[in-house]
């Protein structure tokens, strides 16, 4: 394995930017490569893989083509190899400014160039052989200090960021990684930027911009004076220390941010684990015990709910739901049914989770919303009447339905298949194919969300389903968490928001799939 651990951190996708601010691109036609693209999209995404020969070399695979970059003895380069051969082996040589040099391992030459004049024939390193790494992950994530094993979060009382959280719980642990001018900024959940002296500022000034470096499979952030961010003192305050070389204290892991949610039952109380192992709707405020980490399985699309006390919701004897499981299993998986402003949860026994009279949750209902008579698997009152099933409306409402509220995205960045969602210049419409993104603000209203953009205007649907961003009044949008890291957004028309070839955001998709799914 590579001794520098680069393959560990870059299992995620990234782009490579040359000295003229153009991205390394893999073209389908002729499997050629160039450095002509001004932005990071699918053709510009790459993944590092370890060399199977257990050496220090790595392989550079195009995410777009699924093929490997190769360099021949005469310096010619291509991205045609379906299986890696000797010419696909490169050495990554990190430079003092954080950029990379790629050296062909079998031939010893350096890879670089401009536009469509790329080659791997240079015998010395010049600016043309220097590449900046642009991470292609969704920019909202959690940051974990390697040395302290604590998560970074915003401390509003102390007006600082600190690495002192056992878990990335709540909105304060959400960071947005901003890439600009080949450097990165760390933006807190309240839209401020971390300066190297530990202060939080409103604008990304020079002392709030960092060079990203990789060491031992981890990340390090170097400020403009050559010092590195690290947790300092007993409180773990995040600021640049004295070190000009990254040690263990200066290393961080970047972790995917899963949705954290609260659920409100028909009795208008929060689902909680505050009073023990039973999952019950018995609290009037939303704190850590009422917050659950929602993780979606990519294959089954079912989800788990993980509590702040360290246990997964699980189905137990007689249908009860307890937060006691330490590992994911069939009994910890729940199928989510999206029912407008409400959700229903079906457990592994095939029954729906409902709220009992004492507030405890149990998977004992055969259908949603009309008491609990045993009968055919029917979900609406009209269907049950037609089938002759006796129905008794619940006096407290739909005991099998819950309000599900996303709490760790007060600010929202959306990315589709073709790029990020961003305001269209000179218009009130929204583009869906941009390499840069705008940050939108969320507010919650009885199972729906209001989305505000630049200038405080609300999103709304206009003619032909076009989504506009300058509304004076809020319009309800429904969020459906359909896949791992991806949601669908439903407009009041019942249609889903989608991107398209024109790059315009429209509410005209019938199904929550493909271009109607958004990384968030």
Coordinates of C-alpha atoms in Angstrom, one line a residue:
X1 CA 0.0 0.0 0.0
X2 CA 1.1 3.6 -0.5
X3 CA 3.1 4.8 2.5
X4 CA 1.5 8.2 2.3
X5 CA -2.0 6.8 2.7
X6 CA -3.4 8.9 -0.2
X7 CA -5.5 6.0 -1.4
X8 CA -7.4 5.9 1.9
X9 CA -8.6 9.5 1.8
X10 CA -9.3 9.6 -1.9
X11 CA -11.6 6.7 -2.3
X12 CA -13.9 9.7 -2.7
X13 CA -14.0 11.5 -6.1
X14 CA -11.9 14.6 -6.8
X15 CA -10.8 16.8 -9.7
X16 CA -7.3 17.9 -10.7
X17 CA -6.8 21.6 -11.6
X18 CA -3.7 22.7 -13.5
X19 CA -1.8 25.9 -13.3
X20 CA -4.1 27.6 -15.7
X21 CA -7.2 26.7 -13.7
X22 CA -8.4 24.0 -16.0
X23 CA -9.6 20.5 -15.0
X24 CA -8.1 17.2 -16.1
X25 CA -10.9 15.8 -18.4
X26 CA -11.5 12.3 -19.7
X27 CA -13.3 12.3 -23.1
X28 CA -15.4 9.4 -24.4
X29 CA -14.3 10.1 -28.0
X30 CA -11.0 8.3 -28.5
X31 CA -10.5 8.0 -24.7
X32 CA -8.4 11.2 -24.9
X33 CA -7.5 13.4 -22.0
X34 CA -7.2 17.2 -21.9
X35 CA -7.1 20.1 -19.5
X36 CA -9.7 22.4 -21.1
X37 CA -12.7 22.4 -18.8
X38 CA -13.2 25.5 -16.5
X39 CA -15.4 23.6 -14.0
X40 CA -15.7 20.3 -12.1
X41 CA -18.4 18.0 -13.6
X42 CA -18.7 14.3 -14.3
X43 CA -16.0 14.1 -17.0
X44 CA -13.6 15.8 -14.6
X45 CA -14.0 13.4 -11.7
X46 CA -11.3 10.9 -10.8
X47 CA -10.6 8.3 -8.1
X48 CA -7.2 7.1 -6.7
X49 CA -6.9 3.4 -6.3
X50 CA -4.0 1.5 -4.6
X51 CA -1.7 -0.4 -6.9
X52 CA -2.5 -4.1 -6.5
X53 CA 1.2 -4.8 -6.5
X54 CA 1.5 -3.4 -3.0
X55 CA 4.0 -0.8 -4.1
X56 CA 4.0 3.0 -3.5
X57 CA 2.3 3.7 -6.9
X58 CA -1.3 4.5 -7.3
X59 CA -3.8 4.2 -10.2
X60 CA -5.9 7.1 -11.5
X61 CA -9.3 6.0 -12.6
X62 CA -11.9 8.2 -14.5
X63 CA -15.2 8.2 -12.7
X64 CA -16.9 9.1 -16.0
X65 CA -15.3 6.3 -18.1
X66 CA -14.4 3.8 -15.5
X67 CA -11.0 3.5 -17.2
X68 CA -7.5 4.1 -16.1
X69 CA -5.1 6.9 -17.0
X70 CA -1.9 5.6 -18.7
X71 CA 1.4 7.1 -19.8
X72 CA 3.6 5.4 -22.4
X73 CA 7.4 5.6 -22.8
X74 CA 7.1 8.4 -25.5
X75 CA 5.0 10.5 -23.1
X76 CA 1.6 10.0 -24.8
X77 CA -1.3 9.7 -22.4
X78 CA -4.8 8.3 -22.6
X79 CA -7.6 7.0 -20.5
X80 CA -8.4 3.8 -22.3
X81 CA -7.2 0.9 -20.1
X82 CA -10.1 -1.2 -18.8
X83 CA -7.7 -3.0 -16.6
X84 CA -4.6 -1.4 -15.1
X85 CA -1.3 -2.3 -16.7
X86 CA 2.3 -1.1 -15.8
X87 CA 1.8 2.1 -17.8
X88 CA -1.1 3.1 -15.4
X89 CA 1.2 3.3 -12.4
X90 CA 1.9 6.8 -11.0
X91 CA 3.6 8.2 -8.0
X92 CA 1.9 11.1 -6.2
X93 CA 4.5 13.7 -5.0
X94 CA 2.9 16.2 -2.7
X95 CA 4.5 19.7 -2.9
X96 CA 5.0 22.2 -0.1
X97 CA 2.0 24.3 -1.4
X98 CA -0.3 21.3 -1.2
X99 CA -0.4 20.7 -5.0
X100 CA 0.5 17.3 -6.5
X101 CA 3.0 16.1 -9.1
X102 CA 2.2 12.9 -10.9
X103 CA 5.2 10.9 -12.0
X104 CA 5.0 7.8 -14.2
X105 CA 6.5 5.1 -12.1
X106 CA 7.8 2.9 -15.0
X107 CA 9.2 5.8 -17.0
X108 CA 10.1 8.4 -14.4
X109 CA 8.6 11.3 -16.3
X110 CA 6.2 14.0 -15.0
X111 CA 2.6 14.5 -16.2
X112 CA 1.3 17.9 -17.2
X113 CA 0.5 20.4 -19.9
X114 CA -2.3 22.6 -21.0
X115 CA -5.5 22.3 -23.1
X116 CA -5.2 19.2 -25.4
X117 CA -1.4 19.2 -25.2
X118 CA -1.0 16.9 -22.2
X119 CA 1.9 14.5 -21.9
X120 CA 4.0 12.6 -19.4
X121 CA 7.5 13.4 -20.7
X122 CA 8.8 16.3 -18.6
X123 CA 12.1 15.5 -16.9
X124 CA 11.8 18.4 -14.4
X125 CA 8.9 19.9 -12.5
X126 CA 7.5 23.2 -13.8
X127 CA 4.2 25.0 -13.1
X128 CA 2.6 22.9 -15.9
X129 CA 3.2 19.8 -13.9
X130 CA 1.5 21.0 -10.7
X131 CA -2.1 19.9 -10.0
X132 CA -4.5 21.2 -7.3
X133 CA -6.9 18.7 -5.7
X134 CA -10.5 19.8 -5.7
X135 CA -12.6 17.3 -3.6
X136 CA -15.8 16.3 -5.5
X137 CA -17.7 15.3 -2.4
X138 CA -20.8 17.2 -1.3
X139 CA -19.4 20.2 0.6
X140 CA -21.4 19.7 3.8
X141 CA -19.7 17.2 6.1
X142 CA -18.4 16.5 9.6
X143 CA -14.8 17.1 10.7
X144 CA -13.2 14.6 13.1
X145 CA -9.9 15.4 15.0
X146 CA -7.6 12.3 14.6
X147 CA -5.7 12.9 17.8
X148 CA -8.6 13.7 20.1
X149 CA -11.2 11.5 18.4
X150 CA -13.7 14.3 18.8
X151 CA -15.9 16.1 16.3
X152 CA -15.6 19.8 15.4
X153 CA -18.7 21.9 16.1
X154 CA -19.7 25.5 16.6
X155 CA -19.7 26.7 20.2
X156 CA -22.1 29.8 20.1
X157 CA -21.5 30.7 23.7
X158 CA -17.7 30.9 23.3
X159 CA -18.0 32.2 19.7
X160 CA -15.5 29.6 18.4
X161 CA -15.3 26.2 16.9
X162 CA -14.0 23.3 19.0
X163 CA -13.2 19.6 18.6
X164 CA -14.9 18.3 21.7
X165 CA -18.0 16.4 20.5
X166 CA -18.2 12.6 21.1
X167 CA -20.7 12.5 18.2
X168 CA -21.5 14.9 15.4
X169 CA -24.9 15.6 16.9
X170 CA -27.1 18.4 16.0
X171 CA -26.8 21.3 13.6
X172 CA -23.7 22.8 15.2
X173 CA -21.6 19.9 13.9
X174 CA -22.3 20.7 10.3
X175 CA -19.5 22.3 8.3
X176 CA -19.5 23.5 4.7
X177 CA -16.2 23.2 2.8
X178 CA -15.8 26.1 0.4
X179 CA -13.4 25.8 -2.5
X180 CA -12.2 29.0 -4.0
X181 CA -9.0 30.2 -5.7
X182 CA -7.4 26.7 -5.1
X183 CA -7.9 27.0 -1.3
X184 CA -10.6 25.9 1.2
X185 CA -12.6 27.7 3.8
X186 CA -14.5 26.2 6.7
X187 CA -18.0 27.7 7.0
X188 CA -20.0 27.1 10.2
X189 CA -23.7 26.4 10.4
X190 CA -24.4 30.1 11.1
X191 CA -22.6 31.1 7.8
X192 CA -19.3 32.3 9.4
X193 CA -15.8 31.4 8.4
X194 CA -13.1 30.1 10.7
X195 CA -9.9 32.3 10.8
X196 CA -6.6 30.7 11.7
X197 CA -6.6 32.6 15.0
X198 CA -9.8 30.9 16.0
X199 CA -12.1 33.8 15.4
X200 CA -15.3 33.5 13.3
X201 CA -15.8 36.1 10.6
X202 CA -18.5 36.9 8.0
X203 CA -16.3 37.1 4.9
X204 CA -13.7 34.5 3.6
X205 CA -10.6 36.7 4.1
X206 CA -7.1 35.5 3.5
X207 CA -6.6 34.3 7.1
X208 CA -9.7 32.2 6.7
X209 CA -8.5 30.3 3.6
X210 CA -6.4 27.1 3.8
X211 CA -4.4 24.9 1.6
X212 CA -5.6 21.3 1.8
X213 CA -2.8 18.7 2.3
X214 CA -3.0 14.9 2.6
X215 CA -0.9 12.8 5.0
X216 CA -1.4 9.2 6.2
X217 CA -4.8 9.1 4.6
X218 CA -6.0 12.2 6.5
X219 CA -6.5 15.9 5.8
X220 CA -4.5 18.9 7.1
X221 CA -5.4 22.6 6.7
X222 CA -2.4 25.0 6.3
X223 CA -3.0 28.8 6.7
X224 CA -1.4 31.6 4.7
X225 CA 1.4 31.8 7.2
X226 CA 2.3 28.1 6.8
X227 CA 0.8 26.9 10.1
X228 CA -1.8 24.2 10.5
X229 CA -5.2 24.1 12.2
X230 CA -5.4 21.9 15.3
X231 CA -7.5 21.6 18.4
X232 CA -5.8 23.7 21.1
X233 CA -6.2 23.6 24.9
X234 CA -8.6 21.7 27.2
X235 CA -11.6 23.0 25.2
X236 CA -10.2 21.8 21.9
X237 CA -10.5 25.3 20.3
X238 CA -9.8 25.1 16.6
X239 CA -7.0 27.4 15.5
X240 CA -3.6 27.4 13.9
X241 CA -0.9 26.3 16.3
X242 CA 2.8 26.7 16.1
X243 CA 3.6 23.7 13.9
X244 CA 4.8 24.2 10.4
X245 CA 4.6 20.5 9.7
X246 CA 1.5 18.5 10.2
X247 CA 1.7 15.9 13.0
X248 CA -1.1 13.8 14.5
X249 CA -2.7 16.9 16.2
X250 CA -3.1 18.6 12.9
X251 CA -4.8 15.8 11.1
X252 CA -8.6 15.4 10.4
X253 CA -11.0 13.0 8.9
X254 CA -13.9 14.3 6.7
X255 CA -17.1 12.3 7.2
X256 CA -20.4 12.2 5.3
X257 CA -23.2 14.1 7.1
X258 CA -26.3 11.9 7.3
X259 CA -29.7 13.5 8.0
X260 CA -30.5 14.0 11.6
X261 CA -34.3 14.1 12.3
X262 CA -36.9 14.5 15.0
X263 CA -40.3 12.8 14.8
X264 CA -43.6 14.1 16.2
X265 CA -46.4 11.7 16.9
X266 CA -50.2 12.1 16.7
X267 CA -50.2 13.3 20.3
X268 CA -48.0 16.2 19.2
X269 CA -45.1 15.1 21.4
X270 CA -41.6 14.3 20.3
X271 CA -40.4 10.7 19.9
X272 CA -37.6 10.2 22.5
X273 CA -35.3 7.8 24.4
X274 CA -35.0 10.2 27.3
X275 CA -36.8 7.9 29.8
X276 CA -35.0 4.6 29.0
X277 CA -34.7 2.0 26.2
X278 CA -38.3 2.2 25.0
X279 CA -38.8 4.6 22.1
X280 CA -41.8 6.7 23.1
X281 CA -43.6 9.9 22.1
X282 CA -43.5 11.6 25.4
X283 CA -41.4 14.8 25.2
X284 CA -42.3 18.5 24.6
X285 CA -38.9 19.7 23.4
X286 CA -36.4 18.6 20.9
X287 CA -32.9 18.0 22.3
X288 CA -30.3 15.3 21.9
X289 CA -32.6 12.5 23.2
X290 CA -35.2 13.4 20.6
X291 CA -32.7 13.5 17.7
X292 CA -32.0 10.5 15.6
X293 CA -29.4 9.8 12.9
X294 CA -31.3 8.5 9.8
X295 CA -29.1 6.3 7.6
X296 CA -30.5 4.8 4.3
X297 CA -29.3 1.5 3.0
X298 CA -28.4 2.0 -0.7
X299 CA -29.6 -1.5 -1.8
X300 CA -32.9 -1.9 0.0
X301 CA -33.7 1.9 0.5
X302 CA -34.8 1.0 4.1
X303 CA -33.4 3.1 6.9
X304 CA -32.1 2.9 10.5
X305 CA -32.6 5.3 13.3
X306 CA -29.6 5.8 15.6
X307 CA -30.1 7.5 19.0
X308 CA -27.7 9.8 20.9
X309 CA -27.5 7.1 23.6
X310 CA -25.7 4.8 21.2
X311 CA -28.4 2.3 20.1
X312 CA -30.4 1.7 16.9
X313 CA -34.1 1.4 17.0
X314 CA -35.0 -2.3 16.8
X315 CA -38.1 -4.5 16.7
X316 CA -38.4 -6.6 19.9
X317 CA -40.8 -9.2 21.2
X318 CA -44.6 -8.4 20.8
X319 CA -43.8 -5.6 18.3
X320 CA -42.2 -3.0 20.7
X321 CA -39.5 -0.6 19.5
X322 CA -36.5 -0.1 21.6
X323 CA -33.2 1.8 21.1
X324 CA -30.9 -1.1 22.2
X325 CA -29.3 -2.6 19.1
X326 CA -25.6 -2.1 18.7
X327 CA -25.4 -3.5 15.1
X328 CA -27.5 -3.1 12.0
X329 CA -29.8 -6.2 11.3
X330 CA -33.1 -6.9 9.7
X331 CA -34.9 -5.8 12.9
X332 CA -33.3 -2.4 12.8
X333 CA -34.4 -1.6 9.2
X334 CA -37.6 0.4 8.6
X335 CA -39.4 1.0 5.3
X336 CA -40.4 4.7 5.0
X337 CA -43.7 5.5 3.3
X338 CA -43.9 9.2 2.2
X339 CA -47.5 10.4 2.8
X340 CA -47.4 14.1 2.0
X341 CA -46.6 16.0 5.1
X342 CA -46.4 12.8 7.1
X343 CA -44.5 9.5 7.1
X344 CA -45.3 6.0 8.1
X345 CA -42.7 3.4 9.1
X346 CA -43.0 -0.3 8.4
X347 CA -40.9 -2.6 10.6
X348 CA -39.4 -6.0 9.6
X349 CA -42.5 -7.9 10.8
X350 CA -44.5 -6.2 7.9
X351 CA -46.5 -4.0 10.3
X352 CA -46.6 -0.3 10.8
X353 CA -45.1 1.5 13.8
X354 CA -47.9 3.2 15.7
X355 CA -48.1 5.2 19.0
X356 CA -49.9 3.3 21.8
X357 CA -52.0 5.1 24.4
X358 CA -49.0 5.4 26.8
X359 CA -46.9 7.0 24.0
X360 CA -44.7 4.0 23.4
X361 CA -44.0 3.0 19.8
X362 CA -44.8 -0.5 18.6
X363 CA -45.1 -2.2 15.1
X364 CA -48.5 -3.7 15.5
X365 CA -50.7 -2.0 12.9
X366 CA -51.6 -3.7 9.6
X367 CA -52.5 -0.4 7.9
X368 CA -52.2 3.3 8.4
X369 CA -54.6 5.6 10.3
X370 CA -57.8 3.9 11.2
X371 CA -57.5 2.0 14.4
X372 CA -56.0 -1.5 14.4
X373 CA -58.5 -4.1 13.1
X374 CA -56.8 -7.0 11.5
X375 CA -57.6 -7.3 7.8
X376 CA -56.3 -6.9 4.3
X377 CA -53.2 -4.7 3.7
X378 CA -55.2 -1.5 2.9
X379 CA -54.0 2.0 3.6
X380 CA -56.9 4.4 3.0
X381 CA -60.3 4.7 4.5
X382 CA -62.0 4.4 1.0
X383 CA -60.1 1.2 0.3
X384 CA -61.1 -0.4 3.6
X385 CA -64.8 0.6 3.1
X386 CA -64.8 -0.9 -0.3
X387 CA -63.3 -4.1 1.1
X388 CA -65.8 -4.3 3.9
X389 CA -63.2 -3.8 6.7
X390 CA -64.7 -2.2 9.8
X391 CA -62.9 1.2 10.5
X392 CA -62.7 3.3 13.6
X393 CA -61.0 6.6 13.2
X394 CA -58.4 7.2 15.9
X395 CA -59.7 10.0 18.3
X396 CA -56.2 11.5 18.5
X397 CA -55.4 11.4 14.7
X398 CA -53.4 9.0 12.6
X399 CA -51.4 7.0 15.2
X400 CA -49.3 5.4 12.4
X401 CA -48.3 8.7 10.9
X402 CA -45.4 11.0 12.1
X403 CA -44.1 14.4 11.2
X404 CA -40.4 13.9 10.3
X405 CA -38.3 17.1 10.5
X406 CA -34.7 17.5 9.2
X407 CA -32.8 19.5 11.8
X408 CA -29.1 19.5 10.6
X409 CA -29.6 21.4 7.4
X410 CA -30.5 25.0 8.2
X411 CA -28.5 25.8 5.2
X412 CA -28.9 23.7 2.1
X413 CA -26.6 22.9 -0.9
X414 CA -28.1 20.9 -3.7
X415 CA -26.2 18.9 -6.3
X416 CA -27.8 16.9 -9.1
X417 CA -26.4 14.7 -11.9
X418 CA -25.2 17.7 -13.9
X419 CA -24.0 20.0 -11.2
X420 CA -25.0 22.3 -8.3
X421 CA -28.2 24.4 -8.0
X422 CA -27.4 28.1 -8.3
X423 CA -29.2 31.3 -9.1
X424 CA -29.3 32.1 -12.8
X425 CA -27.6 35.3 -13.6
X426 CA -30.0 38.2 -14.3
X427 CA -33.0 36.0 -13.7
X428 CA -35.3 34.8 -10.9
X429 CA -34.8 31.2 -12.1
X430 CA -32.4 28.5 -10.9
X431 CA -29.7 26.6 -12.8
X432 CA -29.0 22.9 -12.0
X433 CA -25.7 22.4 -13.9
X434 CA -23.3 24.8 -12.3
X435 CA -19.8 24.0 -10.9
X436 CA -20.3 26.5 -8.1
X437 CA -23.3 26.5 -5.7
X438 CA -25.5 28.9 -3.8
X439 CA -26.4 28.3 -0.2
X440 CA -30.2 28.3 0.5
X441 CA -31.9 28.6 3.9
X442 CA -34.5 26.2 5.2
X443 CA -37.4 26.7 7.6
X444 CA -39.9 24.0 8.6
X445 CA -43.6 24.2 8.7
X446 CA -45.8 21.3 9.6
X447 CA -44.2 18.6 7.5
X448 CA -43.1 20.9 4.7
X449 CA -40.1 23.2 4.1
X450 CA -39.8 26.8 2.9
X451 CA -36.6 27.6 0.9
X452 CA -35.1 31.0 0.8
X453 CA -32.4 32.1 -1.6
X454 CA -30.3 35.2 -2.3
X455 CA -31.9 38.4 -1.0
X456 CA -34.3 36.5 1.2
X457 CA -36.8 35.6 -1.6
X458 CA -38.7 32.3 -1.3
X459 CA -38.8 29.5 -3.8
X460 CA -42.1 29.0 -5.6
X461 CA -43.3 27.3 -8.7
X462 CA -44.2 29.5 -11.7
X463 CA -45.6 28.8 -15.1
X464 CA -44.8 25.4 -16.7
X465 CA -43.4 24.2 -13.4
X466 CA -40.4 26.6 -13.5
X467 CA -39.0 27.1 -10.0
X468 CA -38.4 30.8 -9.1
X469 CA -36.5 32.2 -6.2
X470 CA -37.9 35.7 -5.6
X471 CA -41.2 35.0 -3.9
X472 CA -42.6 37.3 -1.2
X473 CA -44.6 34.5 0.3
X474 CA -43.4 31.0 1.2
X475 CA -44.5 28.0 -0.7
X476 CA -44.5 24.5 0.8
X477 CA -42.1 21.9 -0.6
X478 CA -42.0 18.3 0.7
X479 CA -38.7 16.5 1.3
X480 CA -38.5 12.8 0.7
X481 CA -35.2 11.1 1.7
X482 CA -35.2 8.4 -0.9
X483 CA -31.5 7.2 -1.1
X484 CA -28.3 7.5 0.9
X485 CA -27.3 11.1 0.7
X486 CA -30.1 12.0 -1.8
X487 CA -33.6 13.5 -1.4
X488 CA -36.5 14.2 -3.7
X489 CA -38.3 17.6 -3.4
X490 CA -42.1 17.6 -4.2
X491 CA -43.9 20.8 -5.2
X492 CA -47.5 21.7 -4.3
X493 CA -48.5 20.4 -7.8
X494 CA -47.4 16.9 -6.7
X495 CA -44.6 16.9 -9.2
X496 CA -40.9 16.5 -8.2
X497 CA -38.2 19.0 -8.8
X498 CA -35.7 17.9 -11.5
X499 CA -32.7 19.2 -13.5
X500 CA -32.6 18.9 -17.2
X501 CA -30.5 19.3 -20.3
X502 CA -31.3 23.1 -20.4
X503 CA -30.0 23.4 -16.8
X504 CA -33.3 24.9 -15.6
X505 CA -34.9 23.7 -12.3
X506 CA -38.5 22.6 -12.9
X507 CA -41.2 20.8 -10.9
X508 CA -42.4 18.4 -13.6
X509 CA -41.0 15.0 -12.8
X510 CA -43.5 12.2 -12.0
X511 CA -41.2 9.9 -10.1
X512 CA -38.5 10.6 -7.5
X513 CA -35.5 9.1 -9.4
X514 CA -32.6 10.0 -11.7
X515 CA -32.6 13.8 -12.4
X516 CA -35.2 14.3 -9.6
X517 CA -32.8 13.2 -6.8
X518 CA -30.5 15.7 -5.2
X519 CA -27.4 15.4 -3.0
X520 CA -28.0 17.6 0.0

